[in-house]
PDB file of C-alpha atoms in Angstrom:
ATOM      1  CA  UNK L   1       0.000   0.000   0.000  1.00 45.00           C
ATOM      2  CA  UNK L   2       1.447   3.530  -0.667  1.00 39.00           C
ATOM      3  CA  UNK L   3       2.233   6.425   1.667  1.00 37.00           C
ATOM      4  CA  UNK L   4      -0.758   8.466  -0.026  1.00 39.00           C
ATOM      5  CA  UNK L   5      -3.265   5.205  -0.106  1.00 37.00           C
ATOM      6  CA  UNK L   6      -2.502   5.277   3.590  1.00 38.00           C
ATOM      7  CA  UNK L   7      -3.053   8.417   4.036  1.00 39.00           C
ATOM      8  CA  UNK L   8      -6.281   8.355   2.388  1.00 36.00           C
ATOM      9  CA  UNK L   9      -7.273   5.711   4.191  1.00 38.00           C
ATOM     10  CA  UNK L  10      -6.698   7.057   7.924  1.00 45.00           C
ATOM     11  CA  UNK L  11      -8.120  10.049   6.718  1.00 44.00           C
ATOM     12  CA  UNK L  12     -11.397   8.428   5.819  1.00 41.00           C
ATOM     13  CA  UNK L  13     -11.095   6.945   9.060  1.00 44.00           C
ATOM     14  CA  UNK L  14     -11.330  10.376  10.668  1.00 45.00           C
ATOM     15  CA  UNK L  15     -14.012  11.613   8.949  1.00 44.00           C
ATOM     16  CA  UNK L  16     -16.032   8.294   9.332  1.00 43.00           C
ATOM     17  CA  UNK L  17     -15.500   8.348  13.460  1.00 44.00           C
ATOM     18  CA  UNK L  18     -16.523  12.554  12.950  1.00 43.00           C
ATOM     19  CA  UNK L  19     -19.220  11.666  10.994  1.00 42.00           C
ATOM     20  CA  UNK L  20     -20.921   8.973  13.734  1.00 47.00           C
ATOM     21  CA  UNK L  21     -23.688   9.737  16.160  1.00 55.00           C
ATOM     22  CA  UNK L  22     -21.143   9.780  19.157  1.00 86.00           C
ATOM     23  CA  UNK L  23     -17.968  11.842  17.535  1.00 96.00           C
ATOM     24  CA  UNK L  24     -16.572  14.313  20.439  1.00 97.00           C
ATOM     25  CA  UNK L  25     -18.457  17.081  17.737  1.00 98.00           C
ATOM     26  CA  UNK L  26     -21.874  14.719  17.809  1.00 97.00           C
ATOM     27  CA  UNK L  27     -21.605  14.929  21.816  1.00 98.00           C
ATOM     28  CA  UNK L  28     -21.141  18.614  21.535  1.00 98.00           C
ATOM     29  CA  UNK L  29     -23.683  19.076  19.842  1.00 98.00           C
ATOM     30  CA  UNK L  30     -25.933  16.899  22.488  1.00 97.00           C
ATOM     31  CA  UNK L  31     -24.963  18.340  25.031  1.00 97.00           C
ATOM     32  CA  UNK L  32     -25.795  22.069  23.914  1.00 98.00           C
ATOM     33  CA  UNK L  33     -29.011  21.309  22.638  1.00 97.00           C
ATOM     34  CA  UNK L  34     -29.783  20.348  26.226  1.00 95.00           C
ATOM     35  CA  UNK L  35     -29.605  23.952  27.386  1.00 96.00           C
ATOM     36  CA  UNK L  36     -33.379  24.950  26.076  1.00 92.00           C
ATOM     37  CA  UNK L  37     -34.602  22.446  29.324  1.00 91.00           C
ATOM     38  CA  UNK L  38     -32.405  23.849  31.442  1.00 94.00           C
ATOM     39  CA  UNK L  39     -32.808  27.290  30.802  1.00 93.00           C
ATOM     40  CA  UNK L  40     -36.525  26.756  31.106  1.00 91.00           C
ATOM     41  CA  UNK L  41     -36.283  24.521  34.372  1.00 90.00           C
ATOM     42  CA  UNK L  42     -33.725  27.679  35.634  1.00 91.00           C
ATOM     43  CA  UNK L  43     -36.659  30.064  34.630  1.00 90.00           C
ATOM     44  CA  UNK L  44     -39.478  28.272  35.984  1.00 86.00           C
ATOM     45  CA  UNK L  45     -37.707  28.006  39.585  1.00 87.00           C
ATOM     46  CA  UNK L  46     -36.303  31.575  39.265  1.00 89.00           C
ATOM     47  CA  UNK L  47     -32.635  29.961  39.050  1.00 92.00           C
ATOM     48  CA  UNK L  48     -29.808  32.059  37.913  1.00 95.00           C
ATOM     49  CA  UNK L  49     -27.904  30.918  34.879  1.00 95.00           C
ATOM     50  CA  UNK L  50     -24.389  30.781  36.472  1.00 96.00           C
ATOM     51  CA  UNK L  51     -23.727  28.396  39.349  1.00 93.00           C
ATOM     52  CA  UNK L  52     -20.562  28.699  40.570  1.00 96.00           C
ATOM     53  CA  UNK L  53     -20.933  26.553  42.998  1.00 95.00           C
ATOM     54  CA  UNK L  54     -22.186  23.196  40.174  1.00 91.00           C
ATOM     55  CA  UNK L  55     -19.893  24.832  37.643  1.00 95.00           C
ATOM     56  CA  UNK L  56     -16.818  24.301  39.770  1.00 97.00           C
ATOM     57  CA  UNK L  57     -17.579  20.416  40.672  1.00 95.00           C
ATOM     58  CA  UNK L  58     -18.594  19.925  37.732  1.00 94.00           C
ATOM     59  CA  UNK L  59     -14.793  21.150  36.212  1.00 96.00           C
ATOM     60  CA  UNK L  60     -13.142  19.406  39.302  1.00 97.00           C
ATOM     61  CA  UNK L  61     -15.171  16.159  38.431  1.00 96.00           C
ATOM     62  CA  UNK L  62     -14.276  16.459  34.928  1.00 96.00           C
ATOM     63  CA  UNK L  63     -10.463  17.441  35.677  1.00 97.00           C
ATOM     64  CA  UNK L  64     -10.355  13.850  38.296  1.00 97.00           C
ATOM     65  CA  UNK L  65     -11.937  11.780  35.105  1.00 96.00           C
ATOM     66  CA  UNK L  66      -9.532  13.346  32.367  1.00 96.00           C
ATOM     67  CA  UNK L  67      -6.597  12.710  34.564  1.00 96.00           C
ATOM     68  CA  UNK L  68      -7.927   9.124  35.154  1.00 96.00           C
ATOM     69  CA  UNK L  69      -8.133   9.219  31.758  1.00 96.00           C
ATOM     70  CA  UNK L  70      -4.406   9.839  31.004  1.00 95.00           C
ATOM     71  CA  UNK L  71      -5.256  13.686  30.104  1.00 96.00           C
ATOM     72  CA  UNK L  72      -3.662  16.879  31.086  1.00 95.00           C
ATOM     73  CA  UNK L  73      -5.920  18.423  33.755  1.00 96.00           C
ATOM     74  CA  UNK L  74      -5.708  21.626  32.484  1.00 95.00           C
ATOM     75  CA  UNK L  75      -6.601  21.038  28.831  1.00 95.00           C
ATOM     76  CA  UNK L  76      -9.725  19.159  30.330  1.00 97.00           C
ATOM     77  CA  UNK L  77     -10.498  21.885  32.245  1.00 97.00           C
ATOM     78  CA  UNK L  78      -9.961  24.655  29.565  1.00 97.00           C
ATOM     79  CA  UNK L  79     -12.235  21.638  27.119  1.00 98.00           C
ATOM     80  CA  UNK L  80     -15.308  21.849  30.035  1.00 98.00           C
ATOM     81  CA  UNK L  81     -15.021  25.289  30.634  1.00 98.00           C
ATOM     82  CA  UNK L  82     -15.429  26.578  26.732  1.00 98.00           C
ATOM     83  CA  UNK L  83     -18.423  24.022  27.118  1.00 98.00           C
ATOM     84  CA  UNK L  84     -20.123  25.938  29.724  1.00 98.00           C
ATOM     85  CA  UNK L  85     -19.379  29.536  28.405  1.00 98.00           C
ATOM     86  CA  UNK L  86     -21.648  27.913  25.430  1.00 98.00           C
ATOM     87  CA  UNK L  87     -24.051  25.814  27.761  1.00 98.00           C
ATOM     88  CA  UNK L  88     -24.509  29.966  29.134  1.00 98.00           C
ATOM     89  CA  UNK L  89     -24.678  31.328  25.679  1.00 98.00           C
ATOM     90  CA  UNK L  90     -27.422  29.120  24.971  1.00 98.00           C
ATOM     91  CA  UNK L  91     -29.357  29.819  28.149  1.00 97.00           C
ATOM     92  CA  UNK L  92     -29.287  33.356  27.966  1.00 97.00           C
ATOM     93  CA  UNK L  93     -30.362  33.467  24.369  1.00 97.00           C
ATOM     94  CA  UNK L  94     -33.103  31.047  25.011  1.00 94.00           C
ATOM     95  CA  UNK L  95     -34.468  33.247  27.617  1.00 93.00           C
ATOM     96  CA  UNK L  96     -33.842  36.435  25.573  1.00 94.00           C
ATOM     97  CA  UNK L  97     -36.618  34.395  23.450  1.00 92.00           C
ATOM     98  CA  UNK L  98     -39.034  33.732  26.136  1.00 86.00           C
ATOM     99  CA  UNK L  99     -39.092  36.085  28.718  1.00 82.00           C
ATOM    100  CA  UNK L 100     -42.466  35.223  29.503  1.00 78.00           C
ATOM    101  CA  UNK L 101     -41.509  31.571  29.626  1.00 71.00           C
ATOM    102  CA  UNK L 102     -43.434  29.312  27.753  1.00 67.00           C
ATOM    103  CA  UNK L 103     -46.887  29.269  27.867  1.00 57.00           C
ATOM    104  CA  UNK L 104     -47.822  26.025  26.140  1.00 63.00           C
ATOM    105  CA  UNK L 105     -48.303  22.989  28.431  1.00 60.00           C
ATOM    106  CA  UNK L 106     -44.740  21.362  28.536  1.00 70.00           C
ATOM    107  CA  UNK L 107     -42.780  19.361  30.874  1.00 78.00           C
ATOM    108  CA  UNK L 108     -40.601  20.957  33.163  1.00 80.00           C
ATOM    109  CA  UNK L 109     -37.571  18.556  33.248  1.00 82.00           C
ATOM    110  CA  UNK L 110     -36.355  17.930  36.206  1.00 87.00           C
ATOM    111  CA  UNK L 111     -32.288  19.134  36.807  1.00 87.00           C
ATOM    112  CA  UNK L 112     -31.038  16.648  39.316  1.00 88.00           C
ATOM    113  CA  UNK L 113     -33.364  13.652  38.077  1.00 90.00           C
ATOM    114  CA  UNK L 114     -33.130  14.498  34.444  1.00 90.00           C
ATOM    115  CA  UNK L 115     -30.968  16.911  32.591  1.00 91.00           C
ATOM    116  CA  UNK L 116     -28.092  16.656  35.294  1.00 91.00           C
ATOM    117  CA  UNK L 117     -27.507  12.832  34.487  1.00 94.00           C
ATOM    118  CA  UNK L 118     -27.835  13.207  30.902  1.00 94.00           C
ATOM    119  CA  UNK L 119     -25.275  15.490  30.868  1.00 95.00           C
ATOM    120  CA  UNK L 120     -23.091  13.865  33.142  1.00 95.00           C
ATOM    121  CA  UNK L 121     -23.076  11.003  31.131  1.00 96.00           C
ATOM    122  CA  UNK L 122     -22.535  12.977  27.979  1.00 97.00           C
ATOM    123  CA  UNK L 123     -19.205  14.316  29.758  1.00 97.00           C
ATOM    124  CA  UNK L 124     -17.994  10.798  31.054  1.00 96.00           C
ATOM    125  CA  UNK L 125     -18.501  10.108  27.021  1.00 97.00           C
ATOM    126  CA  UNK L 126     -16.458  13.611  26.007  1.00 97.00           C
ATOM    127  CA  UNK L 127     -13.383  12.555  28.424  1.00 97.00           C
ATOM    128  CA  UNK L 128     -13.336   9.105  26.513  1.00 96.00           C
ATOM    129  CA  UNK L 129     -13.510  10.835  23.072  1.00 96.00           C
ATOM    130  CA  UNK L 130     -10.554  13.538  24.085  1.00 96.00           C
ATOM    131  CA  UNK L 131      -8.368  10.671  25.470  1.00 95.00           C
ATOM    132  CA  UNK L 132      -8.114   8.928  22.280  1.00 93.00           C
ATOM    133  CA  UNK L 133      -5.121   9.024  20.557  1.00 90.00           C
ATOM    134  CA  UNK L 134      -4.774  11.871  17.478  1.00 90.00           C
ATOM    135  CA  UNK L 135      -2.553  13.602  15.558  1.00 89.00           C
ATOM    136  CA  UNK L 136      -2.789  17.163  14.312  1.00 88.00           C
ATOM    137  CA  UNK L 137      -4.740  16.619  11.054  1.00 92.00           C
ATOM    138  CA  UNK L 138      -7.233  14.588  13.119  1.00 94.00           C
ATOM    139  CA  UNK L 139      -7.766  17.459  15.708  1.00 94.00           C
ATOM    140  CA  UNK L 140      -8.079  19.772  12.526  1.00 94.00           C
ATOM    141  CA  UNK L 141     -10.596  17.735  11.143  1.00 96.00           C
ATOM    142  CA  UNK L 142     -12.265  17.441  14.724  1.00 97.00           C
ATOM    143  CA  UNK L 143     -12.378  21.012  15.141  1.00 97.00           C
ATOM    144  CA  UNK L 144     -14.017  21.656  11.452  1.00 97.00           C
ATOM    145  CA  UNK L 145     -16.813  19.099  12.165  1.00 97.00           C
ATOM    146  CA  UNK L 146     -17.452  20.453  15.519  1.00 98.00           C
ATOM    147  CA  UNK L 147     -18.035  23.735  13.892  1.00 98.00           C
ATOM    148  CA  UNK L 148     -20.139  22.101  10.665  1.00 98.00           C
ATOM    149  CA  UNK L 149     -22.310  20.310  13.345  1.00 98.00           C
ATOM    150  CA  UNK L 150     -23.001  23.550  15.372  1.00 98.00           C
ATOM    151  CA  UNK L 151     -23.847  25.383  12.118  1.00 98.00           C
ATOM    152  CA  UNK L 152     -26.243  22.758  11.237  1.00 98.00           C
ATOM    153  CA  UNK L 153     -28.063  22.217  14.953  1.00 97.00           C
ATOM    154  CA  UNK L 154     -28.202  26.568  14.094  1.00 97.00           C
ATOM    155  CA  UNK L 155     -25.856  28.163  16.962  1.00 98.00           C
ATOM    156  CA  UNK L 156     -24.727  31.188  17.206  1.00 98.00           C
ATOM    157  CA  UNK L 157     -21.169  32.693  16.605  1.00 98.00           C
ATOM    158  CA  UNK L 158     -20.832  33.685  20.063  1.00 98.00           C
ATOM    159  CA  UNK L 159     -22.149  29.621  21.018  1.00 98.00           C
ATOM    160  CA  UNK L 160     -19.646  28.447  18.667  1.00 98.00           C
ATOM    161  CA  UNK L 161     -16.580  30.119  19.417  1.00 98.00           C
ATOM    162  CA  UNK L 162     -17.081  29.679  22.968  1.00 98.00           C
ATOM    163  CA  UNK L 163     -17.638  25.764  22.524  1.00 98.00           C
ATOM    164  CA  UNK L 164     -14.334  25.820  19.439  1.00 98.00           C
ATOM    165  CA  UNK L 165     -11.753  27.792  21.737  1.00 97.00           C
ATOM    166  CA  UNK L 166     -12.777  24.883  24.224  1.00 97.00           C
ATOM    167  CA  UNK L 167     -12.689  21.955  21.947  1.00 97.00           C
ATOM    168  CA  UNK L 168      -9.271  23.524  20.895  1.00 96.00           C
ATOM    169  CA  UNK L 169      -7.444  23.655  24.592  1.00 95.00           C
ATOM    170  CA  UNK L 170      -8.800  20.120  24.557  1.00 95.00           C
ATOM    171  CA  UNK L 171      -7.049  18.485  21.909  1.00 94.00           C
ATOM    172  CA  UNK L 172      -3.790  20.191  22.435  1.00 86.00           C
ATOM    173  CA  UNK L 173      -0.862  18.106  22.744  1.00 66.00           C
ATOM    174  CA  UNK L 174       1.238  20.389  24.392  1.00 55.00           C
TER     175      UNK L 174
END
């Protein structure tokens, strides 16, 4: 086989394990367009957006699993944080929309029986995605999809680049 049919071929790879439902871009994704429920459950219960006090066990939960992991705790925490500068993005624009709240008959989720899980396990699933081995192409092509797949699900810039500069700390080598 040749250098370039090798090439080709890992590439293809890349783009096949971007492409599936749980890529490190696909779980991005998932875990953003979780933010309408909480947002609403924050509303309903008169819950400010930023918890400092979740938002910092969360990171130091995150940092103990990536080092577990074999990862360096500060890319991992650099990774979560971008994550929840978006997760807040989303929240505040989503209430920008509603102000009133919603005033069809929906659901409420619940945060500690319901969202909060789901989104633990969706960051249990990032730390295994981020620990796999990659080169610099393969974070390149990681970081494109991330942004095609935000694009697509219809975030904002200011979602995006919050989520990217994350997604970027977390696949550095260095």
């Amino acid at each position: 086989m040749s250098w370039r049919h090798a090439a080709l071929l890992g590439l293809a790879l890349i783009l096949s394990a971007c492409s599936s439902r749980r890529s490190l871009p696909a779980l991005m994704v998932e875990r953003l367009n979780w933010m309408d429920e909480v947002a609403l459950a924050k509303q309903v219960k008169s819950l400010p957006i930023t918890d400092p006090v979740r938002e910092a066990e969360l990171l130091r939960t995150m940092t103990q699993r990536g080092a577990a992991a074999g990862l360096k705790p500060e890319s991992v925490r650099r990774f979560f944080t971008g994550q929840m500068q978006a997760a807040k993005v989303v929240q505040e624009e989503w209430l920008r929309q509603h102000p009133q709240g919603v005033t069809s008959y929906i659901k409420v989720p619940d945060l500690t029986q319901t969202v909060r899980p789901a989104l633990d396990d969706i960051g249990r699933q990032m730390i295994a995605r981020l620990a796999q081995p990659r080169g610099p192409e393969e974070s390149s092509v990681i970081l494109n999809e991330a942004r095609r797949r935000m694009t697509r699900a219809g975030f904002s810039e200011e979602v995006m680049q919050a989520a990217l500069a994350g997604l970027q700390a977390g696949l550095q080598e260095d």
